[in-house]
Amino acid sequence: MSERLQPGDVAPDFTLPDADGTDVSLSSHKGRKVIVYFYPAALTPGCTKQACDFTDNLDLLAGAGYDVIGISPDKPEKLAKFREKESLRVTLLADPEKTVTEAYGAYGEKKNYGKTYMGVIRSTIVVDEEGKVERALYNVRATGHVAKIIKDLGI
Protein backbone atom coordinates (compact mmCIF):
# COMPACT_ATOMS: atom_id res chain seq x y z
CA MET A 1 0.00 0.00 0.00
CA SER A 2 1.37 3.38 -0.94
CA GLU A 3 2.07 6.20 1.49
CA ARG A 4 -0.59 8.91 1.62
CA LEU A 5 0.46 12.48 0.94
CA GLN A 6 0.21 15.12 3.67
CA PRO A 7 -0.17 18.90 3.41
CA GLY A 8 3.28 20.43 2.89
CA ASP A 9 4.66 17.43 0.96
CA VAL A 10 6.05 18.09 -2.51
CA ALA A 11 3.51 16.70 -4.97
CA PRO A 12 5.18 14.02 -7.11
CA ASP A 13 5.64 15.35 -10.65
CA PHE A 14 4.19 13.25 -13.44
CA THR A 15 3.80 13.10 -17.19
CA LEU A 16 0.86 11.08 -18.49
CA PRO A 17 -1.04 10.94 -21.80
CA ASP A 18 -4.41 12.70 -22.00
CA ALA A 19 -7.49 11.47 -23.88
CA ASP A 20 -5.84 12.49 -27.18
CA GLY A 21 -2.51 10.82 -26.36
CA THR A 22 -0.78 14.16 -25.68
CA ASP A 23 1.58 14.16 -22.69
CA VAL A 24 0.58 16.41 -19.78
CA SER A 25 2.90 17.13 -16.83
CA LEU A 26 2.11 18.50 -13.39
CA SER A 27 5.19 20.75 -13.68
CA SER A 28 3.67 22.48 -16.73
CA HIS A 29 1.01 23.89 -14.35
CA LYS A 30 3.55 25.57 -12.05
CA GLY A 31 2.27 28.98 -10.95
CA ARG A 32 -1.33 27.74 -10.87
CA LYS A 33 -3.14 25.65 -8.30
CA VAL A 34 -4.12 22.19 -9.48
CA ILE A 35 -6.83 19.86 -8.24
CA VAL A 36 -5.66 16.33 -9.08
CA TYR A 37 -8.34 13.74 -8.56
CA PHE A 38 -8.07 9.96 -8.88
CA TYR A 39 -11.06 7.84 -9.86
CA PRO A 40 -11.43 4.08 -10.49
CA ALA A 41 -12.92 3.89 -14.01
CA ALA A 42 -14.30 6.06 -16.80
CA LEU A 43 -17.89 5.51 -17.93
CA THR A 44 -19.09 4.20 -14.53
CA PRO A 45 -21.94 5.94 -12.65
CA GLY A 46 -19.98 7.41 -9.70
CA CYS A 47 -17.00 8.48 -11.79
CA THR A 48 -19.31 10.03 -14.38
CA LYS A 49 -21.13 12.02 -11.67
CA GLN A 50 -17.82 13.26 -10.25
CA ALA A 51 -16.36 14.22 -13.67
CA CYS A 52 -19.60 16.02 -14.62
CA ASP A 53 -19.57 17.92 -11.29
CA PHE A 54 -15.99 19.08 -11.95
CA THR A 55 -16.94 20.06 -15.52
CA ASP A 56 -20.02 21.98 -14.31
CA ASN A 57 -17.85 23.93 -11.86
CA LEU A 58 -14.78 24.31 -14.08
CA ASP A 59 -15.33 28.00 -14.86
CA LEU A 60 -15.72 28.80 -11.16
CA LEU A 61 -12.58 26.80 -10.25
CA ALA A 62 -10.54 28.23 -13.15
CA GLY A 63 -11.64 31.74 -12.16
CA ALA A 64 -10.23 31.08 -8.69
CA GLY A 65 -6.92 29.96 -10.24
CA TYR A 66 -7.41 26.16 -10.20
CA ASP A 67 -6.77 23.70 -13.02
CA VAL A 68 -8.48 20.29 -12.73
CA ILE A 69 -6.88 16.99 -13.74
CA GLY A 70 -8.62 13.61 -13.43
CA ILE A 71 -6.46 10.46 -13.43
CA SER A 72 -7.62 6.86 -13.85
CA PRO A 73 -6.09 3.54 -14.97
CA ASP A 74 -8.07 3.78 -18.25
CA LYS A 75 -6.34 3.95 -21.62
CA PRO A 76 -6.51 7.25 -23.62
CA GLU A 77 -9.05 5.77 -26.08
CA LYS A 78 -11.52 5.04 -23.26
CA LEU A 79 -10.94 8.53 -21.80
CA ALA A 80 -11.73 10.05 -25.21
CA LYS A 81 -15.04 8.10 -25.31
CA PHE A 82 -15.81 9.24 -21.75
CA ARG A 83 -15.06 12.88 -22.62
CA GLU A 84 -17.20 12.81 -25.79
CA LYS A 85 -20.14 10.91 -24.26
CA GLU A 86 -20.38 13.19 -21.20
CA SER A 87 -19.11 16.47 -22.81
CA LEU A 88 -16.36 16.70 -20.18
CA ARG A 89 -14.02 19.69 -20.12
CA VAL A 90 -11.63 18.57 -17.37
CA THR A 91 -8.24 17.19 -18.40
CA LEU A 92 -8.38 13.39 -18.17
CA LEU A 93 -5.10 11.49 -17.93
CA ALA A 94 -4.36 7.78 -18.40
CA ASP A 95 -2.30 5.92 -15.78
CA PRO A 96 -2.69 2.25 -16.82
CA GLU A 97 0.44 1.22 -14.90
CA LYS A 98 -0.93 3.06 -11.81
CA THR A 99 2.53 4.52 -11.07
CA VAL A 100 1.22 8.05 -10.47
CA THR A 101 -1.85 6.73 -8.64
CA GLU A 102 0.47 4.81 -6.28
CA ALA A 103 2.87 7.78 -5.88
CA TYR A 104 -0.10 9.85 -4.66
CA GLY A 105 -1.26 7.16 -2.22
CA ALA A 106 -4.46 6.66 -4.21
CA TYR A 107 -4.06 2.91 -4.73
CA GLY A 108 -4.53 0.35 -2.02
CA GLU A 109 -6.78 -2.01 -0.16
CA LYS A 110 -10.51 -1.47 -0.56
CA LYS A 111 -13.52 -3.24 0.89
CA ASN A 112 -16.77 -3.72 -0.94
CA TYR A 113 -19.64 -5.96 0.15
CA GLY A 114 -17.35 -7.75 2.61
CA LYS A 115 -14.66 -8.50 0.02
CA THR A 116 -11.17 -6.99 0.27
CA TYR A 117 -9.27 -6.18 -2.92
CA MET A 118 -6.67 -3.79 -4.33
CA GLY A 119 -7.92 -0.82 -6.33
CA VAL A 120 -7.97 2.92 -6.95
CA ILE A 121 -9.02 4.86 -3.86
CA ARG A 122 -11.14 7.84 -4.90
CA SER A 123 -8.89 10.72 -3.81
CA THR A 124 -8.39 14.43 -4.39
CA ILE A 125 -5.10 16.25 -3.93
CA VAL A 126 -4.95 20.05 -4.09
CA VAL A 127 -1.50 21.23 -5.21
CA ASP A 128 -0.45 24.86 -4.69
CA GLU A 129 1.40 27.15 -7.15
CA GLU A 130 4.77 25.93 -5.84
CA GLY A 131 3.96 22.24 -6.38
CA LYS A 132 3.31 21.46 -2.71
CA VAL A 133 0.31 19.54 -1.37
CA GLU A 134 -2.23 21.97 0.10
CA ARG A 135 -4.90 19.34 0.85
CA ALA A 136 -4.96 15.56 0.57
CA LEU A 137 -8.41 13.95 0.72
CA TYR A 138 -8.78 10.16 0.55
CA ASN A 139 -11.81 7.87 0.31
CA VAL A 140 -13.96 10.75 -0.91
CA ARG A 141 -17.50 10.24 -2.14
CA ALA A 142 -18.29 10.76 -5.83
CA THR A 143 -21.49 12.66 -5.07
CA GLY A 144 -21.28 16.07 -3.42
CA HIS A 145 -17.48 16.02 -3.32
CA VAL A 146 -16.92 18.92 -5.72
CA ALA A 147 -19.34 21.16 -3.78
CA LYS A 148 -17.45 20.31 -0.57
CA ILE A 149 -14.07 21.18 -2.15
CA ILE A 150 -15.41 24.52 -3.38
CA LYS A 151 -16.76 25.28 0.10
CA ASP A 152 -13.54 24.12 1.86
CA LEU A 153 -11.36 26.21 -0.49
CA GLY A 154 -13.57 29.25 0.11
CA ILE A 155 -14.38 29.73 -3.59
CSV table of C-alpha atoms in Angstrom, one decimal:
chain,number,residue,atom,x,y,z
A,1,MET,CA,0.0,0.0,0.0
A,2,SER,CA,1.4,3.4,-0.9
A,3,GLU,CA,2.1,6.2,1.5
A,4,ARG,CA,-0.6,8.9,1.6
A,5,LEU,CA,0.5,12.5,0.9
A,6,GLN,CA,0.2,15.1,3.7
A,7,PRO,CA,-0.2,18.9,3.4
A,8,GLY,CA,3.3,20.4,2.9
A,9,ASP,CA,4.7,17.4,1.0
A,10,VAL,CA,6.0,18.1,-2.5
A,11,ALA,CA,3.5,16.7,-5.0
A,12,PRO,CA,5.2,14.0,-7.1
A,13,ASP,CA,5.6,15.3,-10.7
A,14,PHE,CA,4.2,13.2,-13.4
A,15,THR,CA,3.8,13.1,-17.2
A,16,LEU,CA,0.9,11.1,-18.5
A,17,PRO,CA,-1.0,10.9,-21.8
A,18,ASP,CA,-4.4,12.7,-22.0
A,19,ALA,CA,-7.5,11.5,-23.9
A,20,ASP,CA,-5.8,12.5,-27.2
A,21,GLY,CA,-2.5,10.8,-26.4
A,22,THR,CA,-0.8,14.2,-25.7
A,23,ASP,CA,1.6,14.2,-22.7
A,24,VAL,CA,0.6,16.4,-19.8
A,25,SER,CA,2.9,17.1,-16.8
A,26,LEU,CA,2.1,18.5,-13.4
A,27,SER,CA,5.2,20.7,-13.7
A,28,SER,CA,3.7,22.5,-16.7
A,29,HIS,CA,1.0,23.9,-14.3
A,30,LYS,CA,3.5,25.6,-12.0
A,31,GLY,CA,2.3,29.0,-11.0
A,32,ARG,CA,-1.3,27.7,-10.9
A,33,LYS,CA,-3.1,25.7,-8.3
A,34,VAL,CA,-4.1,22.2,-9.5
A,35,ILE,CA,-6.8,19.9,-8.2
A,36,VAL,CA,-5.7,16.3,-9.1
A,37,TYR,CA,-8.3,13.7,-8.6
A,38,PHE,CA,-8.1,10.0,-8.9
A,39,TYR,CA,-11.1,7.8,-9.9
A,40,PRO,CA,-11.4,4.1,-10.5
A,41,ALA,CA,-12.9,3.9,-14.0
A,42,ALA,CA,-14.3,6.1,-16.8
A,43,LEU,CA,-17.9,5.5,-17.9
A,44,THR,CA,-19.1,4.2,-14.5
A,45,PRO,CA,-21.9,5.9,-12.6
A,46,GLY,CA,-20.0,7.4,-9.7
A,47,CYS,CA,-17.0,8.5,-11.8
A,48,THR,CA,-19.3,10.0,-14.4
A,49,LYS,CA,-21.1,12.0,-11.7
A,50,GLN,CA,-17.8,13.3,-10.2
A,51,ALA,CA,-16.4,14.2,-13.7
A,52,CYS,CA,-19.6,16.0,-14.6
A,53,ASP,CA,-19.6,17.9,-11.3
A,54,PHE,CA,-16.0,19.1,-11.9
A,55,THR,CA,-16.9,20.1,-15.5
A,56,ASP,CA,-20.0,22.0,-14.3
A,57,ASN,CA,-17.8,23.9,-11.9
A,58,LEU,CA,-14.8,24.3,-14.1
A,59,ASP,CA,-15.3,28.0,-14.9
A,60,LEU,CA,-15.7,28.8,-11.2
A,61,LEU,CA,-12.6,26.8,-10.2
A,62,ALA,CA,-10.5,28.2,-13.1
A,63,GLY,CA,-11.6,31.7,-12.2
A,64,ALA,CA,-10.2,31.1,-8.7
A,65,GLY,CA,-6.9,30.0,-10.2
A,66,TYR,CA,-7.4,26.2,-10.2
A,67,ASP,CA,-6.8,23.7,-13.0
A,68,VAL,CA,-8.5,20.3,-12.7
A,69,ILE,CA,-6.9,17.0,-13.7
A,70,GLY,CA,-8.6,13.6,-13.4
A,71,ILE,CA,-6.5,10.5,-13.4
A,72,SER,CA,-7.6,6.9,-13.9
A,73,PRO,CA,-6.1,3.5,-15.0
A,74,ASP,CA,-8.1,3.8,-18.2
A,75,LYS,CA,-6.3,3.9,-21.6
A,76,PRO,CA,-6.5,7.3,-23.6
A,77,GLU,CA,-9.1,5.8,-26.1
A,78,LYS,CA,-11.5,5.0,-23.3
A,79,LEU,CA,-10.9,8.5,-21.8
A,80,ALA,CA,-11.7,10.1,-25.2
A,81,LYS,CA,-15.0,8.1,-25.3
A,82,PHE,CA,-15.8,9.2,-21.7
A,83,ARG,CA,-15.1,12.9,-22.6
A,84,GLU,CA,-17.2,12.8,-25.8
A,85,LYS,CA,-20.1,10.9,-24.3
A,86,GLU,CA,-20.4,13.2,-21.2
A,87,SER,CA,-19.1,16.5,-22.8
A,88,LEU,CA,-16.4,16.7,-20.2
A,89,ARG,CA,-14.0,19.7,-20.1
A,90,VAL,CA,-11.6,18.6,-17.4
A,91,THR,CA,-8.2,17.2,-18.4
A,92,LEU,CA,-8.4,13.4,-18.2
A,93,LEU,CA,-5.1,11.5,-17.9
A,94,ALA,CA,-4.4,7.8,-18.4
A,95,ASP,CA,-2.3,5.9,-15.8
A,96,PRO,CA,-2.7,2.3,-16.8
A,97,GLU,CA,0.4,1.2,-14.9
A,98,LYS,CA,-0.9,3.1,-11.8
A,99,THR,CA,2.5,4.5,-11.1
A,100,VAL,CA,1.2,8.0,-10.5
A,101,THR,CA,-1.9,6.7,-8.6
A,102,GLU,CA,0.5,4.8,-6.3
A,103,ALA,CA,2.9,7.8,-5.9
A,104,TYR,CA,-0.1,9.8,-4.7
A,105,GLY,CA,-1.3,7.2,-2.2
A,106,ALA,CA,-4.5,6.7,-4.2
A,107,TYR,CA,-4.1,2.9,-4.7
A,108,GLY,CA,-4.5,0.3,-2.0
A,109,GLU,CA,-6.8,-2.0,-0.2
A,110,LYS,CA,-10.5,-1.5,-0.6
A,111,LYS,CA,-13.5,-3.2,0.9
A,112,ASN,CA,-16.8,-3.7,-0.9
A,113,TYR,CA,-19.6,-6.0,0.1
A,114,GLY,CA,-17.3,-7.7,2.6
A,115,LYS,CA,-14.7,-8.5,0.0
A,116,THR,CA,-11.2,-7.0,0.3
A,117,TYR,CA,-9.3,-6.2,-2.9
A,118,MET,CA,-6.7,-3.8,-4.3
A,119,GLY,CA,-7.9,-0.8,-6.3
A,120,VAL,CA,-8.0,2.9,-6.9
A,121,ILE,CA,-9.0,4.9,-3.9
A,122,ARG,CA,-11.1,7.8,-4.9
A,123,SER,CA,-8.9,10.7,-3.8
A,124,THR,CA,-8.4,14.4,-4.4
A,125,ILE,CA,-5.1,16.3,-3.9
A,126,VAL,CA,-5.0,20.1,-4.1
A,127,VAL,CA,-1.5,21.2,-5.2
A,128,ASP,CA,-0.4,24.9,-4.7
A,129,GLU,CA,1.4,27.1,-7.1
A,130,GLU,CA,4.8,25.9,-5.8
A,131,GLY,CA,4.0,22.2,-6.4
A,132,LYS,CA,3.3,21.5,-2.7
A,133,VAL,CA,0.3,19.5,-1.4
A,134,GLU,CA,-2.2,22.0,0.1
A,135,ARG,CA,-4.9,19.3,0.9
A,136,ALA,CA,-5.0,15.6,0.6
A,137,LEU,CA,-8.4,13.9,0.7
A,138,TYR,CA,-8.8,10.2,0.6
A,139,ASN,CA,-11.8,7.9,0.3
A,140,VAL,CA,-14.0,10.8,-0.9
A,141,ARG,CA,-17.5,10.2,-2.1
A,142,ALA,CA,-18.3,10.8,-5.8
A,143,THR,CA,-21.5,12.7,-5.1
A,144,GLY,CA,-21.3,16.1,-3.4
A,145,HIS,CA,-17.5,16.0,-3.3
A,146,VAL,CA,-16.9,18.9,-5.7
A,147,ALA,CA,-19.3,21.2,-3.8
A,148,LYS,CA,-17.5,20.3,-0.6
A,149,ILE,CA,-14.1,21.2,-2.1
A,150,ILE,CA,-15.4,24.5,-3.4
A,151,LYS,CA,-16.8,25.3,0.1
A,152,ASP,CA,-13.5,24.1,1.9
A,153,LEU,CA,-11.4,26.2,-0.5
A,154,GLY,CA,-13.6,29.2,0.1
A,155,ILE,CA,-14.4,29.7,-3.6
